[in-house]
Tab-separated table of C-alpha atoms in Angstrom:
chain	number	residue	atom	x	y	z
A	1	UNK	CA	-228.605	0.118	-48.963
A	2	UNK	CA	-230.566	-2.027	-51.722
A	3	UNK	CA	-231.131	0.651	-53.798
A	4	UNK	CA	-227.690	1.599	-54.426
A	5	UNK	CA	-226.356	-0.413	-57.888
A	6	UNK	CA	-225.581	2.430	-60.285
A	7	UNK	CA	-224.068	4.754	-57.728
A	8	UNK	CA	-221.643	2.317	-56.430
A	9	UNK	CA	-219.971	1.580	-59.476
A	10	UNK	CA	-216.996	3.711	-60.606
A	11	UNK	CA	-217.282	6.004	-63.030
A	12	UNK	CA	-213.644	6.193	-64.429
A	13	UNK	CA	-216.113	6.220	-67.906
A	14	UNK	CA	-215.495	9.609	-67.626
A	15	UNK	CA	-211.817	10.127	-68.595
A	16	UNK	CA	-212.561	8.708	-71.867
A	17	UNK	CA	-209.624	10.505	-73.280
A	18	UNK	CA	-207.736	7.836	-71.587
A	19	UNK	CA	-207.842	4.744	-73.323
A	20	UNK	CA	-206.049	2.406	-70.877
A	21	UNK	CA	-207.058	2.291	-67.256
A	22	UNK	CA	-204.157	1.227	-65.584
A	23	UNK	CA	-203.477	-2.244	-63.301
A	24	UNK	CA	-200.304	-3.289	-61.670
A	25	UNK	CA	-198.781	-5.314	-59.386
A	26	UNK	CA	-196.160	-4.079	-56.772
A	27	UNK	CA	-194.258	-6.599	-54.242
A	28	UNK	CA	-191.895	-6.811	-51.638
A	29	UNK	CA	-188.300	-7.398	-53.501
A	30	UNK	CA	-186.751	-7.920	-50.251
A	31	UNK	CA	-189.089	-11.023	-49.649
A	32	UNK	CA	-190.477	-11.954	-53.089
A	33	UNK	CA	-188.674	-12.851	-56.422
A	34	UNK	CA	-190.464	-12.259	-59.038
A	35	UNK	CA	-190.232	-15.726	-61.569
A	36	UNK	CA	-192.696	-14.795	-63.983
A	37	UNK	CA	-194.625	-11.637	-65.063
A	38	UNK	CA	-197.434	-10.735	-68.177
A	39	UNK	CA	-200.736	-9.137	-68.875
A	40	UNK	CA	-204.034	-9.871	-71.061
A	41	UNK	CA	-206.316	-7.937	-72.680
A	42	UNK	CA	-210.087	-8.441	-71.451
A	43	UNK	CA	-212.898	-8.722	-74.103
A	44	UNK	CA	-214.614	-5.267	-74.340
A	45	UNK	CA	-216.898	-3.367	-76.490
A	46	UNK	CA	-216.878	0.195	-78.424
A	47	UNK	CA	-219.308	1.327	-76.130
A	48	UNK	CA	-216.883	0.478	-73.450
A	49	UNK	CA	-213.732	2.925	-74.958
A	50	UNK	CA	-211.198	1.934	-72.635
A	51	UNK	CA	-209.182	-0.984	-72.603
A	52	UNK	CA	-209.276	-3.389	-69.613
A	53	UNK	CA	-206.445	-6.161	-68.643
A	54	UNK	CA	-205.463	-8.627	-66.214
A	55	UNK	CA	-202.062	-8.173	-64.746
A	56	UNK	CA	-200.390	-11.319	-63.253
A	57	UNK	CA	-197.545	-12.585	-61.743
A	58	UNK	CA	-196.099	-15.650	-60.860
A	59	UNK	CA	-193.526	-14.923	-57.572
A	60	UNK	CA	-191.502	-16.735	-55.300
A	61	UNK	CA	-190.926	-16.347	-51.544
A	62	UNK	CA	-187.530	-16.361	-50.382
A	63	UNK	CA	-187.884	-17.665	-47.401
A	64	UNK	CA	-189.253	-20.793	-48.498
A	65	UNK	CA	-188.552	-21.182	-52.153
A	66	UNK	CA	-192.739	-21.708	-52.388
A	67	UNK	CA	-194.317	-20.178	-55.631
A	68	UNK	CA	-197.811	-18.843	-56.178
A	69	UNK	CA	-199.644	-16.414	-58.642
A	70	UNK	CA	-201.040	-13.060	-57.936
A	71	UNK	CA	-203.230	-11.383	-60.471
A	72	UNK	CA	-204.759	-7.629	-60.315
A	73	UNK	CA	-207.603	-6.946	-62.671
A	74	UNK	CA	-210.178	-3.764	-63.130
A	75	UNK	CA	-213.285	-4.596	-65.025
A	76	UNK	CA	-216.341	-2.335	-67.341
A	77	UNK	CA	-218.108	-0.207	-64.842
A	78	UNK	CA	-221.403	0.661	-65.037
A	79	UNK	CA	-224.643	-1.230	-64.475
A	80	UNK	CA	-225.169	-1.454	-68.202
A	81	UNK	CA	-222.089	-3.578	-68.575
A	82	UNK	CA	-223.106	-6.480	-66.456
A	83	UNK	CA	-222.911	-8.915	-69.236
A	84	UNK	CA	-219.448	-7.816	-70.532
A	85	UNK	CA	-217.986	-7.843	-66.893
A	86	UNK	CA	-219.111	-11.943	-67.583
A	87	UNK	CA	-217.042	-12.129	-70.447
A	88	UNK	CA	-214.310	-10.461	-68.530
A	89	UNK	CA	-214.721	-12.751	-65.457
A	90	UNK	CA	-214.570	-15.572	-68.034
A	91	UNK	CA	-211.492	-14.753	-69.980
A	92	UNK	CA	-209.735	-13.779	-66.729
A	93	UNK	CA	-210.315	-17.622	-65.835
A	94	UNK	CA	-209.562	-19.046	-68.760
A	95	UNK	CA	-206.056	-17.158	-68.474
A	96	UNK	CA	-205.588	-18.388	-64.774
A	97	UNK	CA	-206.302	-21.770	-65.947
A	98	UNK	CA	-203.647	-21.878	-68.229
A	99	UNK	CA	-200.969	-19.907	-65.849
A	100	UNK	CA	-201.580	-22.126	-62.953
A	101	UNK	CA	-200.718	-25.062	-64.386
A	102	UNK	CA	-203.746	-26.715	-61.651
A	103	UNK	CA	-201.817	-26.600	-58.462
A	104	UNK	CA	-200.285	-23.207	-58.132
A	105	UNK	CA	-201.676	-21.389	-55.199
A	106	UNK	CA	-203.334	-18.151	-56.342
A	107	UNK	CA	-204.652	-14.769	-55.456
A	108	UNK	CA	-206.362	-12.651	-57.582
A	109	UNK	CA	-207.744	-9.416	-56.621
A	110	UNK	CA	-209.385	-6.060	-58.222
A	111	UNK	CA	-212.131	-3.789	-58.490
A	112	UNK	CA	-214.616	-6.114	-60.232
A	113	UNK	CA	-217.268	-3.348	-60.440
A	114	UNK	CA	-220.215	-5.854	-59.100
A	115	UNK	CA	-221.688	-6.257	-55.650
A	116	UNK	CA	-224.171	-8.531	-53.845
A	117	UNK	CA	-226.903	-5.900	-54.086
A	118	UNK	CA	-226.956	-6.069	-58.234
A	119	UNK	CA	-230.449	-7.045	-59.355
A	120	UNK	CA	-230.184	-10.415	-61.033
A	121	UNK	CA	-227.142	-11.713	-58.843
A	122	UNK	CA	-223.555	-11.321	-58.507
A	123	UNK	CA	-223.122	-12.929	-61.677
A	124	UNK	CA	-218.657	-11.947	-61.770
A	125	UNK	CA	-218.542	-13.025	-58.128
A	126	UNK	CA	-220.581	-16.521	-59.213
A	127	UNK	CA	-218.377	-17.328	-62.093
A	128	UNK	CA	-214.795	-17.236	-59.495
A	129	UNK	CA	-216.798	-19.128	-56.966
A	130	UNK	CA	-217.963	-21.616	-59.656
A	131	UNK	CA	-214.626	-21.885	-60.583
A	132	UNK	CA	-212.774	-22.760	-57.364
A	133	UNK	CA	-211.645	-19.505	-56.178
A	134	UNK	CA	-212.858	-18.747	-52.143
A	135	UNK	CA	-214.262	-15.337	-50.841
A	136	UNK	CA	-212.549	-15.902	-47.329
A	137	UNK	CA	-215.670	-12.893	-46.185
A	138	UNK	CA	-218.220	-15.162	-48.001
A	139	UNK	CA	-219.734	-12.053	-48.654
A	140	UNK	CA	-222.862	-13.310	-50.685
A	141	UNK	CA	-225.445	-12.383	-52.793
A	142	UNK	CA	-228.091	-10.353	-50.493
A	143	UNK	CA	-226.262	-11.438	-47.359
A	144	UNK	CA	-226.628	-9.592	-44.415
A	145	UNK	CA	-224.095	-11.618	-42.088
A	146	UNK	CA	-222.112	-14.483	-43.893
A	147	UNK	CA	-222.413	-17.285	-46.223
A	148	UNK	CA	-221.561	-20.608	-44.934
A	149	UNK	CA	-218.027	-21.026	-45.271
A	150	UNK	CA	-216.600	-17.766	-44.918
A	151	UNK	CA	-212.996	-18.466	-43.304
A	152	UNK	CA	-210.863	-15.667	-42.194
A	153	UNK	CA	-210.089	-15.711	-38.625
A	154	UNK	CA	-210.111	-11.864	-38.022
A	155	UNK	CA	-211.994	-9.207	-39.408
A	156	UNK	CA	-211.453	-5.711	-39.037
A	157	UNK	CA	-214.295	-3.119	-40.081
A	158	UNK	CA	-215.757	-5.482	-42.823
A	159	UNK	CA	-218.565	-3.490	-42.227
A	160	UNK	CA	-217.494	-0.714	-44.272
A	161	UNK	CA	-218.327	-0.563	-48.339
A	162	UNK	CA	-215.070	0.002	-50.567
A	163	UNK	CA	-216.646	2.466	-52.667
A	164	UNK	CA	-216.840	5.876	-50.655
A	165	UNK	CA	-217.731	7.985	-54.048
A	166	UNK	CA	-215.226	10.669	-51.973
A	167	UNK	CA	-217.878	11.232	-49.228
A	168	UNK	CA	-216.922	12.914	-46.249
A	169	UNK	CA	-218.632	10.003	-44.336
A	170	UNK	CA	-217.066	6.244	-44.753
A	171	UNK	CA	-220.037	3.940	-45.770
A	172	UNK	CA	-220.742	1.055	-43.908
A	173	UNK	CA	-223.448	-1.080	-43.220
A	174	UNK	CA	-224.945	-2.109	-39.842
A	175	UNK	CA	-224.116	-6.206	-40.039
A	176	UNK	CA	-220.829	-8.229	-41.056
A	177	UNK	CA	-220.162	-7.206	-44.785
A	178	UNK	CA	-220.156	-3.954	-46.177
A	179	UNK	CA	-220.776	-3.416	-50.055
A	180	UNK	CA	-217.626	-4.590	-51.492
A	181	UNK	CA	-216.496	-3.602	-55.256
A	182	UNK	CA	-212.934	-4.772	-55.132
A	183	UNK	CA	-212.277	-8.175	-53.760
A	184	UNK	CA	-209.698	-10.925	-52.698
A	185	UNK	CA	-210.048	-14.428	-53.849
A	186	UNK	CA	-207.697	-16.854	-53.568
A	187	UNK	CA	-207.496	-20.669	-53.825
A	188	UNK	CA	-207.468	-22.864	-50.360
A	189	UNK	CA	-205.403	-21.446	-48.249
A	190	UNK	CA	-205.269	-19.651	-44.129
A	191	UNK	CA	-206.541	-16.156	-44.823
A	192	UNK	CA	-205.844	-15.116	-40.951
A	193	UNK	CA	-206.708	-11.438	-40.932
A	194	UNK	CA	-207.993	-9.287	-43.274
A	195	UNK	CA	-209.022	-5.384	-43.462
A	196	UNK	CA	-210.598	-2.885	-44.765
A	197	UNK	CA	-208.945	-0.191	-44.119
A	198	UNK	CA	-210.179	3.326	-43.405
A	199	UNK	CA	-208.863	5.757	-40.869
A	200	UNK	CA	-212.079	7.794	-39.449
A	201	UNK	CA	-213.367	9.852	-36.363
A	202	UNK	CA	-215.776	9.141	-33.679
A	203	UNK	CA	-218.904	10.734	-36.033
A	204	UNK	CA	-217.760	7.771	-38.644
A	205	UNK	CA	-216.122	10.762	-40.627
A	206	UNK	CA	-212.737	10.020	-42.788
A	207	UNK	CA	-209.608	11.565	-41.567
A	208	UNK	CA	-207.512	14.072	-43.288
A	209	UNK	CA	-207.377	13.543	-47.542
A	210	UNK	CA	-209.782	10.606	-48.886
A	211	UNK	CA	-207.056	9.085	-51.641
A	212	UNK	CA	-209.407	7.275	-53.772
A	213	UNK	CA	-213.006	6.706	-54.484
A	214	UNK	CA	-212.440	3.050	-53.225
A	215	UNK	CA	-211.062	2.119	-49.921
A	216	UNK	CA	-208.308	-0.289	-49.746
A	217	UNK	CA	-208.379	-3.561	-48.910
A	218	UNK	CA	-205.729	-5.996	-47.530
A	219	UNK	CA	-205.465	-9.222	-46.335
A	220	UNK	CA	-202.745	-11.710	-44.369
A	221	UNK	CA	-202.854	-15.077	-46.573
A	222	UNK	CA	-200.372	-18.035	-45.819
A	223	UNK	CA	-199.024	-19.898	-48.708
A	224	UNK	CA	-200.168	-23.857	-48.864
């Protein structure tokens, strides 16, 4: 599975006629109240051709009255792009910063395009870990099991990679953490369960339709 970099990556490059890839946020209505909403254009390049944004949120749960922000973000594919996916990582920052006031609890999730196998490091994942945001998988650079203090308290097929490039057969690797593309980081906080979430056969084969070229990802997280 090391040699796997450019083929892992999306390659939405290829709709270039579409200049905006899209990125949203949905919630709950009946649980959340939505306080605040907005999005940001990412830095990009004319090599790049399609425009790339944070989407965020700032929401409240009913139940409790407790606030937090969510942001959604979908940065450069490609293996060439490594350096602008750092600029994105660092504007995407720079805008959390400034939305979170320094206390409000936060998630932010979204196909980053990066993984731990990317020759000269994880540099997107880095920058949010530098930065105060966890990886509750501590999925690490060139990690086979975990990083030292990886913190969700279930785990259900972590093994498997979200990027299935619409193969028949789910990819997964044979230890802890598959090859993740899309991620969930969020500040301190209980992440108690989280998934990835693929239905598949006894021969490790996906069920019916395959949606999407990524598999989802969800997680249980307990506001602060």
């Amino acid at each position: 599975m090391k040699g796997i970099p450019e083929e892992y990556l999306d390659k939405d490059r290829a709709y270039a006629g579409t200049k905006i890839i899209s990125t949203g946020i949905i919630y709950n209505t009946t649980t959340m109240e939505l306080v605040k909403q907005g999005s940001e254009k990412l830095p990009t390049t004319s090599a790049a051709n399609i425009d790339r944004y944070l989407a965020w949120a700032i929401l409240r749960q009913k139940a409790t009255g407790k606030e937090f922000l969510f942001a959604n973000t979908h940065l450069e594919p490609s293996s060439s792009f490594q350096s602008l996916r750092v600029r994105q990582t660092s504007a995407i920052l720079s805008h959390l910063k400034a939305l979170r006031g320094g206390s409000l609890p936060t998630i932010v999730v979204g196909d980053f395009n990066t993984h731990k196998w990317i020759a000269g490091g994880n540099r997107p994942y880095d920058q949010m870990l530098a930065n105060g945001y966890l990886d509750p998988l501590g999925n690490s650079y060139k990690s086979h099991w975990t990083a030292p203090g990886a913190f969700v308290e279930k785990r259900i097929r972590t093994n498997y990679s979200t990027s299935n490039r619409f193969e028949r057969k789910a990819p997964r690797l044979p230890y802890l953490n598959g090859t993740y593309l899309d991620y969930i980081f969020v500040t301190r906080m209980r992440v108690s369960e989280w998934e990835t979430v693929v239905k598949v056969d006894a021969r490790g084969n996906f069920v019916g339709l395959i949606p999407s070229d990524h598999n989802m990802i969800r997680a249980t997280v307990w506001l602060p």
